[in-house]
Coordinates of C-alpha atoms in Angstrom, one line a residue:
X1 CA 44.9 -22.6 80.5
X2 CA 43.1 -26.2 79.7
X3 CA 42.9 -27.8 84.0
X4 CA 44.7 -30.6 83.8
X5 CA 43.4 -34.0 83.7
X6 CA 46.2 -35.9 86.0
X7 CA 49.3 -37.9 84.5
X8 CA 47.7 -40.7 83.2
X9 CA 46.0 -39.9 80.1
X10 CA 48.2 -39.6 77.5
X11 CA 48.2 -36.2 75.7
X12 CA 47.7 -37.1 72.1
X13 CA 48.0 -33.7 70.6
X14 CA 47.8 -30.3 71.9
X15 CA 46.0 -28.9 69.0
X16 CA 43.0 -30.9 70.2
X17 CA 42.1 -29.0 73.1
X18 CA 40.3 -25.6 73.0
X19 CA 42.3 -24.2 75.5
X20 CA 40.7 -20.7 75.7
X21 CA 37.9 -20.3 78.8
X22 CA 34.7 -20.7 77.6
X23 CA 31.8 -19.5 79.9
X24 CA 29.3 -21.5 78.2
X25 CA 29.8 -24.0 75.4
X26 CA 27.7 -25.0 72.7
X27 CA 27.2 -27.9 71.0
X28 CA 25.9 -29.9 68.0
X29 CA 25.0 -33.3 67.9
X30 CA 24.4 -34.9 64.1
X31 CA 24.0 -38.5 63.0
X32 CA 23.7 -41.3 60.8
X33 CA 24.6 -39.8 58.0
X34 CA 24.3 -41.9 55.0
X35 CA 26.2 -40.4 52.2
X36 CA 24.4 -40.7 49.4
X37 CA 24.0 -41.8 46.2
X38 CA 26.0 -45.1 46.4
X39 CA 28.9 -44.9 43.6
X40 CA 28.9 -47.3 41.1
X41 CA 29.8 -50.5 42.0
X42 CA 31.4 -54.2 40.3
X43 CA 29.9 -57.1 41.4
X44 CA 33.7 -58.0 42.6
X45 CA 32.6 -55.1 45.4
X46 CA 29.2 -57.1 46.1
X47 CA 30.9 -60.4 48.1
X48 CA 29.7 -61.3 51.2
X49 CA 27.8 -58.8 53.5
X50 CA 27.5 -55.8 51.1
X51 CA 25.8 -58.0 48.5
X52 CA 22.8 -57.9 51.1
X53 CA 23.7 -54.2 52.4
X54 CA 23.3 -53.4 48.0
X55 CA 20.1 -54.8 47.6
X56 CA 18.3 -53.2 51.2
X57 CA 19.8 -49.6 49.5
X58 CA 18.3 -50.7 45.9
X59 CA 14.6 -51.6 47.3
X60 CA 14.2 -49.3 50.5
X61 CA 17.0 -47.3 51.3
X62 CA 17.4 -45.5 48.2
X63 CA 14.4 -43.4 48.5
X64 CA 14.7 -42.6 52.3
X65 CA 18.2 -41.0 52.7
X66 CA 18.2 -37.5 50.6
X67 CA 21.3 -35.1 49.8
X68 CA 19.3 -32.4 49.5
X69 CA 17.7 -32.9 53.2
X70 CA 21.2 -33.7 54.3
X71 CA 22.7 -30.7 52.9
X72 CA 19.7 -28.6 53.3
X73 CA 20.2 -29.4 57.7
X74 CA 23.9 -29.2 57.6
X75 CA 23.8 -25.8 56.3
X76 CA 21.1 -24.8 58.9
X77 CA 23.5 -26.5 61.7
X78 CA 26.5 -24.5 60.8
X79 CA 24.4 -20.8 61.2
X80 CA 24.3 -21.6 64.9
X81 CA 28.0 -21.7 65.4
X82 CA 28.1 -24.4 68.0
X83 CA 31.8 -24.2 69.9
X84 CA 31.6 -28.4 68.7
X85 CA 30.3 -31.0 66.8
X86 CA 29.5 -34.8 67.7
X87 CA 28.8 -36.7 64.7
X88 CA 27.8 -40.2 66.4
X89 CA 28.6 -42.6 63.2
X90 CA 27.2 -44.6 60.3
X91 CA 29.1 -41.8 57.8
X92 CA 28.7 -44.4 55.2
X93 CA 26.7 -47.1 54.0
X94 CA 28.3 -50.2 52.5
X95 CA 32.1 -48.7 53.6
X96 CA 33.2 -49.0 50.1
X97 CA 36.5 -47.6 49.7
X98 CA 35.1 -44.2 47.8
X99 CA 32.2 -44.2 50.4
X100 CA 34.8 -44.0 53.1
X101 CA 37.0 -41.6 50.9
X102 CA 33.7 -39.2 50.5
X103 CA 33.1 -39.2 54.1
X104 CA 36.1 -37.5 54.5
X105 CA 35.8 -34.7 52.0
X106 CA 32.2 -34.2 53.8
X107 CA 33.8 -34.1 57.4
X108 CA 36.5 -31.7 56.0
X109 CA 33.6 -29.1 54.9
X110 CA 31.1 -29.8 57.6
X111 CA 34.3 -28.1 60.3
X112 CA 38.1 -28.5 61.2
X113 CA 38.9 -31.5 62.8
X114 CA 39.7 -29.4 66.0
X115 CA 36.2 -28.5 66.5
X116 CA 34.4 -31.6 65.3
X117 CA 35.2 -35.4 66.5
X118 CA 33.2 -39.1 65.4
X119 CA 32.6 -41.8 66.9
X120 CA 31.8 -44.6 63.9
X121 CA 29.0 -46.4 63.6
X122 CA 28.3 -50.1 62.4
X123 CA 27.9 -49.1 58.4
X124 CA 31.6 -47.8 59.0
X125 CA 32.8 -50.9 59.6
X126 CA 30.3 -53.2 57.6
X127 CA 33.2 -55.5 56.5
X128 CA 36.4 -56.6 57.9
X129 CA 39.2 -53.4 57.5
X130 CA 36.6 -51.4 56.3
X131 CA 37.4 -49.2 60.0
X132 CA 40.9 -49.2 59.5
X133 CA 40.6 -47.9 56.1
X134 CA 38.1 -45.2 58.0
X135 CA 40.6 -44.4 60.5
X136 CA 43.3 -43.5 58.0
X137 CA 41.2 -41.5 55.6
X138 CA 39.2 -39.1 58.5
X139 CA 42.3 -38.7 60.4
X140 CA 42.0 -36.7 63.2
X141 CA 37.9 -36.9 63.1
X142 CA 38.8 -39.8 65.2
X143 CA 41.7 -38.8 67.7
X144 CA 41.7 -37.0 70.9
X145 CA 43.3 -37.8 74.5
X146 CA 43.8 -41.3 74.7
X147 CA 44.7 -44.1 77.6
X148 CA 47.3 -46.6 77.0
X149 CA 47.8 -45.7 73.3
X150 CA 44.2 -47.5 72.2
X151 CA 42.4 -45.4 70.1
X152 CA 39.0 -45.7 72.3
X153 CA 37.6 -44.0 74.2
X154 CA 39.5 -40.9 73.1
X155 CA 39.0 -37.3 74.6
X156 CA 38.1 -34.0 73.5
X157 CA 38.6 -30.9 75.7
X158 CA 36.6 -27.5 74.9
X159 CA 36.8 -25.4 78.3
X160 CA 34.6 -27.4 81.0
X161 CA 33.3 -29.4 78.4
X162 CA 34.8 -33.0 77.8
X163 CA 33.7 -34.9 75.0
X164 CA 34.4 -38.9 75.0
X165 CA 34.5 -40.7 71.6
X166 CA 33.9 -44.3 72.1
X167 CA 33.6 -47.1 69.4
X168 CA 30.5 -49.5 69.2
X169 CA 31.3 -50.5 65.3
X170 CA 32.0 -53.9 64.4
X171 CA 32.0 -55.8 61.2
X172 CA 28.8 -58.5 61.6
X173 CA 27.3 -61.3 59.7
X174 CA 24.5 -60.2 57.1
X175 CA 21.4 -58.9 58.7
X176 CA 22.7 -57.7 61.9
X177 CA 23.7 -54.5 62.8
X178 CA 24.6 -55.2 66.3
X179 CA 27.4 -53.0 68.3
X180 CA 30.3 -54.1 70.4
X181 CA 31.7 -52.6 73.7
X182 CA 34.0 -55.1 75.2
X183 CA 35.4 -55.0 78.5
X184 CA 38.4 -53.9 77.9
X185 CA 37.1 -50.2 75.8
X186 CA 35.2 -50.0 79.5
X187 CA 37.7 -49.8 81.8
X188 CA 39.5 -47.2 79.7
X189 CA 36.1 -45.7 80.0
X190 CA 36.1 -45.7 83.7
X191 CA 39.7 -44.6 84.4
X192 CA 38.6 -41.5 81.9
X193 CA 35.1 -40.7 83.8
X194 CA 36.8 -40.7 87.1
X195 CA 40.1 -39.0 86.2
X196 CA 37.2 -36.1 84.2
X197 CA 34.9 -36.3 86.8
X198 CA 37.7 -35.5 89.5
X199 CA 38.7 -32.3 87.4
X200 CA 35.3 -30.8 87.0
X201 CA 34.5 -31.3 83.7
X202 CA 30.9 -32.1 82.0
X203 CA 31.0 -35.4 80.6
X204 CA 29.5 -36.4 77.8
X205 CA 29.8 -39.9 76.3
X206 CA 29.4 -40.4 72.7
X207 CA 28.7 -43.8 71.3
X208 CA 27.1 -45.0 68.0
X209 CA 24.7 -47.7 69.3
X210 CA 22.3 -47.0 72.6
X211 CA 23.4 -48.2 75.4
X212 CA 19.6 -48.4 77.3
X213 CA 18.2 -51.9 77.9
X214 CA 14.6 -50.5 76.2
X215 CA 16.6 -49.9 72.8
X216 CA 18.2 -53.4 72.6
X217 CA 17.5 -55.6 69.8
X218 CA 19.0 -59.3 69.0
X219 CA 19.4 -58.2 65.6
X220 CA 20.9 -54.7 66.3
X221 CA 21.5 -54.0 69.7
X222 CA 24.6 -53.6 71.8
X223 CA 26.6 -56.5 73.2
X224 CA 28.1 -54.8 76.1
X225 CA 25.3 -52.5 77.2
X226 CA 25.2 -53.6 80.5
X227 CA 29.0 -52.9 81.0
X228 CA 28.3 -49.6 79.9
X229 CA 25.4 -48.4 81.9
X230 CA 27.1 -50.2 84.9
X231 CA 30.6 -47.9 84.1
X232 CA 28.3 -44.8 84.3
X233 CA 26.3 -45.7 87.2
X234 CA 29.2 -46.0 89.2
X235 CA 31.6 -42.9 87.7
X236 CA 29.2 -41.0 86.2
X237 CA 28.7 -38.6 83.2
X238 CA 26.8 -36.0 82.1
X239 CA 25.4 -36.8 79.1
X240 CA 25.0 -39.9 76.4
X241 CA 24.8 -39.1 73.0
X242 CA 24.2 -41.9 70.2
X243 CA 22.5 -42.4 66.6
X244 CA 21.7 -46.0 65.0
X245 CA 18.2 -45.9 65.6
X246 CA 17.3 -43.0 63.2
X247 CA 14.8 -41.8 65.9
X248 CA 14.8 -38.6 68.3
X249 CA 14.6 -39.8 71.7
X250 CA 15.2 -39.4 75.0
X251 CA 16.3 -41.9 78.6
X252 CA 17.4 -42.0 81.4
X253 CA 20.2 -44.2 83.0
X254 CA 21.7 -44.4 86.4
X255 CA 24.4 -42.0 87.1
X256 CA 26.4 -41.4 89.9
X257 CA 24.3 -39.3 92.5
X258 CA 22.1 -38.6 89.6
X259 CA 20.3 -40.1 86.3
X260 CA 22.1 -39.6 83.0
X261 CA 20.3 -38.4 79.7
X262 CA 21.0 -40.4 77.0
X263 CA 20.0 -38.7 74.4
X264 CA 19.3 -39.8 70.6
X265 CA 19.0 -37.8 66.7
X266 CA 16.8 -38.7 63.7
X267 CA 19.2 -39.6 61.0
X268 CA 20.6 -36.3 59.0
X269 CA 20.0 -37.6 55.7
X270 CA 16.2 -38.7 56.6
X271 CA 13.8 -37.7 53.9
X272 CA 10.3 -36.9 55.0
X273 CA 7.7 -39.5 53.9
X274 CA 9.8 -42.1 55.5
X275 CA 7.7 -45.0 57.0
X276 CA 9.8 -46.0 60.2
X277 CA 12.2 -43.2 60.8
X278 CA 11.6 -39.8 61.6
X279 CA 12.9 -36.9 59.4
X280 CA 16.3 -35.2 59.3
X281 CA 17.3 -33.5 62.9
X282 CA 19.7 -32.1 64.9
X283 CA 20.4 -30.9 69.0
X284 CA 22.0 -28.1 70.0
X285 CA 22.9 -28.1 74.0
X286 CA 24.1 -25.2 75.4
X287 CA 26.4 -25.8 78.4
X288 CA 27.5 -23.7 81.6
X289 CA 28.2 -23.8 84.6
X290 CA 26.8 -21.1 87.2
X291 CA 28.9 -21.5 90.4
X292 CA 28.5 -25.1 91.3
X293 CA 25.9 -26.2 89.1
X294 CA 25.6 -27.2 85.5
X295 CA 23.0 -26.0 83.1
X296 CA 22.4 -27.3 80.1
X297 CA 19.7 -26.2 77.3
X298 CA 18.6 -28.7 74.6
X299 CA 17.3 -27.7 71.5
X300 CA 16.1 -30.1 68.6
X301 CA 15.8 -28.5 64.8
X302 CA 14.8 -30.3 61.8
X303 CA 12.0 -30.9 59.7
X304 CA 8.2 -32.0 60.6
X305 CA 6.7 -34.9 58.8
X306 CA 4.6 -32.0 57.1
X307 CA 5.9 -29.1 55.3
X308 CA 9.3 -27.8 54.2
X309 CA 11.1 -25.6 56.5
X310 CA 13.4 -26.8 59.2
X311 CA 12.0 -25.8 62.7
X312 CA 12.6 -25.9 66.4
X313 CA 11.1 -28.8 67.1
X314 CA 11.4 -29.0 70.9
X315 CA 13.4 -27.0 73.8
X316 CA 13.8 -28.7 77.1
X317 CA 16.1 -28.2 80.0
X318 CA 18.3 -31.5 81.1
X319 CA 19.9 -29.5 83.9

């Protein structure tokens, strides 16, 4: 039996916890994905924002985000069997209708919706509805355990292991690719950290954009960060994980009794060659708990700037 949580969250459906006890958990962390190519488009599908979005994919873009690397990582992802997959956002890229219709076909063969959950990112919702319509086509790739009905934060339960989806993605004015966590997605987030945090669980926190004041950005930061880091510092959590940079990295935030890893993934589409970003990667964490004490193992795989084989990059302990 799945420990209970305590009457107030709301028990979306059953099917999404993983009720069987797990000893240790693993699990995957991918990002950014950037289905690609872009499908044909009218110039009816060009107004406002994408028009800008259509021309950054045409001149840069284009060359940087690769099927084959995508696929070629995915496929080397799936071999470890991970017990779970976090996909932190940015599934599309202009969140045209067949873009976010793709996504979905590619969620349904990456796992089962019981085993894999997304947060979205800020390509998911470029333009007004353009989340809505995302919401309706991946389904259950974005439902869990939820408070008061909203669909954010929602929870996913695989044995000690608690996995929080929350939502950053906004629709913004061309150029900017900033994020949104408003005051109101925080407090659900704090009622869920303390009501997990009473019950044992290892918390980690999935959002699109990062939530550390080093990462922020006028032009594409996180309105909201300091909400967030303040909800953690005083609940606590066990681990961040986001995307949106298209950069492996690692920080710390204040946690409570301890710092937090907040942890970031190259985007999975990344070609090598690329100028700014680094190539296509993945993490792998492996979870347990040995009386008292959480351990967790992180391993990064992915490609090198140089040569053609996907590698462990890096192992390191976070706890």
């Amino acid at each position: 039996m799945t420990k209970s949580c305590g009457s107030t969250i709301e028990h979306f459906l059953g099917r999404f916890i993983l009720a069987q006890p797990l000893s240790m958990i693993t699990l995957a962390h991918i990002s950014d994905i950037h289905l690609s190519p872009l499908p044909e488009v009218a110039p009816r599908d060009l107004l406002g924002k994408r028009l800008t979005g259509y021309l950054n994919w045409k001149l840069k873009r284009h060359g940087e985000m690769n099927t084959e690397t995508l696929q070629r990582l995915v496929a080397h992802m799936r071999e470890q069997n991970a017990d779970f997959t976090a996909v932190t956002g940015d599934m599309t890229n202009l969140a045209l209708p067949f873009e976010v219709e793709r996504a979905g076909q590619w969620l349904r063969e990456l796992g089962s919706s019981e085993t894999t959950a997304v947060c979205p990112g800020n390509h998911d919702a470029y333009v007004p509805g353009a989340l809505e319509h995302a919401q309706r086509e991946w389904g259950d790739y974005l439902k869990g355990e939820t408070i008061e009905g909203q669909a954010f934060p929602f929870v996913r339960r695989v044995g000690d292991v608690a996995i929080i989806s929350c939502s950053s993605a906004v629709p913004t004015a061309p150029f900017l690719a900033v994020g949104k966590f408003d005051d109101m997605q925080a407090a659900r987030l704090s009622r869920l950290l303390k009501i997990l945090g009473d019950a044992g669980y290892f918390r980690v926190v999935m959002i699109h954009h990062p939530p550390v004041q080093a990462l922020q950005h006028p032009s594409f930061g996180l309105k909201g960060h300091r909400s967030f880091r303040r909800i953690i510092e005083q609940e606590g959590a066990e681990m961040v994980l986001h995307g949106h940079t298209h950069r492996s990295s690692i920080h710390h935030i204040p946690g409570k009794g301890h710092e937090v890893p907040v942890i970031g993934v190259a985007a999975a589409s990344a070609a090598q060659g690329g100028t700014l970003d680094d190539p296509a990667r993945y993490n792998l964490f492996r979870i347990e708990k040995a009386g008292e004490t959480w351990q967790c193992t992180m391993r990064e795989y992915g490609f090198q700037r140089i040569g053609t084989e996907i590698v462990m990059r890096m192992q390191m302990r976070i706890y």
